[in-house]
């Protein structure tokens, strides 16, 4: 079935270093969503990308959607301790109603 | 605060029992999604309702069922509980029926002993 794969599973960085997580879908996606879940919290919607090749920025976060609409990335510049958490990508299945989440990348930031 | 509410926050019950989890979506949202998150695991999609109708089903066990009521709140019923059902159960809501941005509730932590 349709799969959304995310790497790496874990990432340890020193505060101030950059961080990137990658998301790959086995099929073309109509859109891709990114969520952040803090330890002990619930997933929080960050952004949605719809267009092929789209790039969106939110302060230190840069999101990209691949030209083929099968991959995406989230890049954080100069990480801070507040960036700690798990970052999930998600996309709709072929029919559009079911949301498939990647396994997430857990980010640890050392001060 | 996402505007999505879930009750109860915590639930401890014994194997073989039945429980009901409740979710109220954000004001104006017609879709409700249910997810299961086991310890340090990803989010497993269970089921989606849109305006009272079931829209999509994921890996939901036959022992589990859900419904969405006319006032748009939703309930997830878990029966014949097993130890492996212990997890966080999240409800999310969105405006449309197609998978777009979703707003998650705080979750219900279910512990089966």
GROMACS .gro file of C-alpha atoms in nm:
model
  224
    1UNK     CA    1   0.000   0.000   0.000
    2UNK     CA    2   0.089   0.366  -0.009
    3UNK     CA    3   0.371   0.457   0.224
    4UNK     CA    4   0.528   0.775   0.353
    5UNK     CA    5   0.884   0.727   0.471
    6UNK     CA    6   1.073   0.975   0.682
    7UNK     CA    7   1.442   0.996   0.767
    8UNK     CA    8   1.630   1.017   0.988
    9UNK     CA    9   1.444   0.855   1.275
   10UNK     CA   10   1.645   1.053   1.531
   11UNK     CA   11   1.877   1.352   1.512
   12UNK     CA   12   2.094   1.494   1.788
   13UNK     CA   13   2.229   1.843   1.727
   14UNK     CA   14   2.413   2.107   1.921
   15UNK     CA   15   2.216   2.427   1.966
   16UNK     CA   16   2.290   2.654   1.672
   17UNK     CA   17   2.343   2.372   1.424
   18UNK     CA   18   2.111   2.317   1.132
   19UNK     CA   19   1.869   2.025   1.101
   20UNK     CA   20   1.691   1.863   0.808
   21UNK     CA   21   1.431   1.588   0.790
   22UNK     CA   22   1.326   1.422   0.465
   23UNK     CA   23   0.998   1.271   0.364
   24UNK     CA   24   0.939   1.038   0.068
   25UNK     CA   25   0.611   0.903  -0.058
   26UNK     CA   26   0.564   0.590  -0.266
   27UNK     CA   27   0.304   0.776  -0.473
   28UNK     CA   28   0.245   1.131  -0.591
   29UNK     CA   29   0.080   1.347  -0.328
   30UNK     CA   30  -0.178   1.617  -0.387
   31UNK     CA   31  -0.041   1.796  -0.082
   32UNK     CA   32   0.196   1.741   0.205
   33UNK     CA   33   0.151   1.857   0.561
   34UNK     CA   34   0.406   1.901   0.838
   35UNK     CA   35   0.335   1.870   1.208
   36UNK     CA   36   0.541   1.911   1.523
   37UNK     CA   37   0.480   1.718   1.841
   38UNK     CA   38   0.656   1.833   2.156
   39UNK     CA   39   0.737   1.566   2.416
   40UNK     CA   40   0.417   1.489   2.603
   41UNK     CA   41   0.211   1.701   2.366
   42UNK     CA   42  -0.009   1.662   2.067
   43UNK     CA   43   0.077   1.715   1.700
   44UNK     CA   44   0.053   2.077   1.593
   45UNK     CA   45   0.000   2.171   1.231
   46UNK     CA   46   0.292   2.369   1.089
   47UNK     CA   47   0.232   2.406   0.718
   48UNK     CA   48   0.084   2.256   0.404
   49UNK     CA   49   0.247   2.250   0.062
   50UNK     CA   50   0.042   2.198  -0.251
   51UNK     CA   51   0.238   2.304  -0.559
   52UNK     CA   52   0.519   2.118  -0.729
   53UNK     CA   53   0.853   2.270  -0.629
   54UNK     CA   54   0.693   2.490  -0.365
   55UNK     CA   55   0.914   2.644  -0.098
   56UNK     CA   56   0.772   2.809   0.211
   57UNK     CA   57   0.946   2.970   0.504
   58UNK     CA   58   0.840   3.026   0.862
   59UNK     CA   59   1.114   3.217   1.042
   60UNK     CA   60   1.399   2.963   1.076
   61UNK     CA   61   1.198   2.678   0.916
   62UNK     CA   62   1.209   2.613   0.542
   63UNK     CA   63   0.976   2.364   0.380
   64UNK     CA   64   1.013   2.225   0.029
   65UNK     CA   65   0.788   2.011  -0.189
   66UNK     CA   66   0.962   1.819  -0.465
   67UNK     CA   67   0.904   1.874  -0.832
   68UNK     CA   68   0.749   1.528  -0.866
   69UNK     CA   69   0.536   1.587  -0.555
   70UNK     CA   70   0.670   1.267  -0.400
   71UNK     CA   71   0.918   1.412  -0.155
   72UNK     CA   72   0.950   1.696   0.086
   73UNK     CA   73   1.193   1.835   0.338
   74UNK     CA   74   1.193   2.051   0.646
   75UNK     CA   75   1.507   2.245   0.726
   76UNK     CA   76   1.565   2.431   1.052
   77UNK     CA   77   1.843   2.688   1.057
   78UNK     CA   78   2.033   2.747   1.380
   79UNK     CA   79   1.832   2.516   1.603
   80UNK     CA   80   1.718   2.628   1.945
   81UNK     CA   81   1.615   2.419   2.245
   82UNK     CA   82   1.254   2.513   2.171
   83UNK     CA   83   1.279   2.315   1.846
   84UNK     CA   84   1.292   1.988   2.041
   85UNK     CA   85   1.021   1.744   1.943
   86UNK     CA   86   0.912   1.505   1.672
   87UNK     CA   87   0.846   1.634   1.324
   88UNK     CA   88   0.597   1.443   1.112
   89UNK     CA   89   0.513   1.474   0.748
   90UNK     CA   90   0.176   1.355   0.626
   91UNK     CA   91  -0.011   1.326   0.303
   92UNK     CA   92  -0.342   1.203   0.169
   93UNK     CA   93  -0.382   0.862   0.014
   94UNK     CA   94  -0.479   0.829  -0.350
   95UNK     CA   95  -0.847   0.873  -0.273
   96UNK     CA   96  -0.769   1.181  -0.069
   97UNK     CA   97  -0.957   1.104   0.248
   98UNK     CA   98  -0.708   0.899   0.446
   99UNK     CA   99  -0.404   1.071   0.592
  100UNK     CA  100  -0.081   0.878   0.598
  101UNK     CA  101   0.180   0.998   0.845
  102UNK     CA  102   0.550   0.937   0.823
  103UNK     CA  103   0.711   0.775   1.127
  104UNK     CA  104   0.853   1.109   1.233
  105UNK     CA  105   1.198   1.247   1.306
  106UNK     CA  106   1.272   1.308   1.669
  107UNK     CA  107   1.498   1.609   1.721
  108UNK     CA  108   1.715   1.647   2.029
  109UNK     CA  109   1.892   1.980   2.082
  110UNK     CA  110   2.177   2.009   2.326
  111UNK     CA  111   2.234   2.352   2.478
  112UNK     CA  112  -0.510   2.561   2.219
  113UNK     CA  113  -0.628   2.397   1.894
  114UNK     CA  114  -0.997   2.427   1.975
  115UNK     CA  115  -1.039   2.048   1.966
  116UNK     CA  116  -1.142   1.895   2.297
  117UNK     CA  117  -1.109   1.536   2.408
  118UNK     CA  118  -1.234   1.360   2.717
  119UNK     CA  119  -1.123   1.199   2.931
  120UNK     CA  120  -0.755   1.290   2.949
  121UNK     CA  121  -0.661   0.966   3.114
  122UNK     CA  122  -0.834   0.631   3.135
  123UNK     CA  123  -0.722   0.323   3.322
  124UNK     CA  124  -0.919   0.006   3.273
  125UNK     CA  125  -0.884  -0.370   3.279
  126UNK     CA  126  -0.852  -0.617   2.995
  127UNK     CA  127  -1.183  -0.722   2.848
  128UNK     CA  128  -1.353  -0.395   2.932
  129UNK     CA  129  -1.512  -0.140   2.700
  130UNK     CA  130  -1.446   0.235   2.696
  131UNK     CA  131  -1.569   0.537   2.505
  132UNK     CA  132  -1.351   0.830   2.408
  133UNK     CA  133  -1.511   1.158   2.315
  134UNK     CA  134  -1.404   1.435   2.083
  135UNK     CA  135  -1.548   1.775   1.997
  136UNK     CA  136  -1.406   1.932   1.682
  137UNK     CA  137  -1.316   2.297   1.628
  138UNK     CA  138  -1.611   2.520   1.569
  139UNK     CA  139  -1.710   2.493   1.203
  140UNK     CA  140  -1.504   2.183   1.124
  141UNK     CA  141  -1.699   1.900   0.968
  142UNK     CA  142  -1.432   1.629   0.960
  143UNK     CA  143  -1.310   1.429   1.256
  144UNK     CA  144  -1.015   1.192   1.241
  145UNK     CA  145  -0.907   0.937   1.502
  146UNK     CA  146  -0.545   0.829   1.547
  147UNK     CA  147  -0.366   0.585   1.773
  148UNK     CA  148  -0.012   0.655   1.894
  149UNK     CA  149   0.165   0.383   2.088
  150UNK     CA  150   0.466   0.466   2.305
  151UNK     CA  151   0.729   0.650   2.100
  152UNK     CA  152   0.557   0.541   1.781
  153UNK     CA  153   0.408   0.724   1.489
  154UNK     CA  154   0.048   0.813   1.430
  155UNK     CA  155  -0.175   0.535   1.301
  156UNK     CA  156  -0.486   0.656   1.123
  157UNK     CA  157  -0.795   0.476   1.247
  158UNK     CA  158  -1.100   0.636   1.090
  159UNK     CA  159  -1.243   0.960   0.952
  160UNK     CA  160  -1.594   1.101   0.959
  161UNK     CA  161  -1.725   1.392   0.759
  162UNK     CA  162  -2.052   1.555   0.856
  163UNK     CA  163  -2.180   1.239   1.020
  164UNK     CA  164  -2.069   0.994   0.753
  165UNK     CA  165  -1.776   0.759   0.757
  166UNK     CA  166  -1.525   0.876   0.492
  167UNK     CA  167  -1.219   0.661   0.531
  168UNK     CA  168  -1.102   0.368   0.735
  169UNK     CA  169  -0.747   0.288   0.832
  170UNK     CA  170  -0.607   0.011   1.045
  171UNK     CA  171  -0.899   0.004   1.283
  172UNK     CA  172  -0.962  -0.321   1.463
  173UNK     CA  173  -1.305  -0.482   1.451
  174UNK     CA  174  -1.324  -0.437   1.829
  175UNK     CA  175  -1.315  -0.062   1.772
  176UNK     CA  176  -1.595   0.149   1.632
  177UNK     CA  177  -1.669   0.515   1.598
  178UNK     CA  178  -1.947   0.751   1.507
  179UNK     CA  179  -2.007   1.119   1.452
  180UNK     CA  180  -2.323   1.272   1.585
  181UNK     CA  181  -2.545   1.547   1.438
  182UNK     CA  182  -2.376   1.807   1.659
  183UNK     CA  183  -2.047   1.687   1.498
  184UNK     CA  184  -1.888   1.551   1.811
  185UNK     CA  185  -1.745   1.203   1.773
  186UNK     CA  186  -1.699   0.900   1.992
  187UNK     CA  187  -1.451   0.616   1.959
  188UNK     CA  188  -1.561   0.294   2.125
  189UNK     CA  189  -1.301   0.037   2.219
  190UNK     CA  190  -1.422  -0.302   2.338
  191UNK     CA  191  -1.273  -0.631   2.461
  192UNK     CA  192  -0.967  -0.432   2.551
  193UNK     CA  193  -0.625  -0.593   2.541
  194UNK     CA  194  -0.295  -0.483   2.693
  195UNK     CA  195  -0.174  -0.385   2.346
  196UNK     CA  196  -0.452  -0.129   2.315
  197UNK     CA  197  -0.272   0.090   2.568
  198UNK     CA  198  -0.184   0.405   2.375
  199UNK     CA  199  -0.257   0.770   2.320
  200UNK     CA  200  -0.568   0.827   2.115
  201UNK     CA  201  -0.586   1.155   1.931
  202UNK     CA  202  -0.876   1.316   1.762
  203UNK     CA  203  -0.820   1.578   1.494
  204UNK     CA  204  -1.056   1.797   1.297
  205UNK     CA  205  -1.048   1.983   0.969
  206UNK     CA  206  -1.286   2.189   0.765
  207UNK     CA  207  -1.319   1.976   0.456
  208UNK     CA  208  -1.349   1.608   0.377
  209UNK     CA  209  -1.024   1.578   0.184
  210UNK     CA  210  -0.705   1.536   0.387
  211UNK     CA  211  -0.580   1.884   0.455
  212UNK     CA  212  -0.449   2.060   0.760
  213UNK     CA  213  -0.572   1.897   1.075
  214UNK     CA  214  -0.597   2.032   1.426
  215UNK     CA  215  -0.533   1.782   1.701
  216UNK     CA  216  -0.687   1.756   2.043
  217UNK     CA  217  -0.478   1.694   2.356
  218UNK     CA  218  -0.541   1.319   2.338
  219UNK     CA  219  -0.671   1.051   2.571
  220UNK     CA  220  -0.412   0.827   2.732
  221UNK     CA  221  -0.556   0.479   2.769
  222UNK     CA  222  -0.390   0.230   2.998
  223UNK     CA  223  -0.517  -0.127   2.997
  224UNK     CA  224  -0.404  -0.334   3.294
   0.00000   0.00000   0.00000
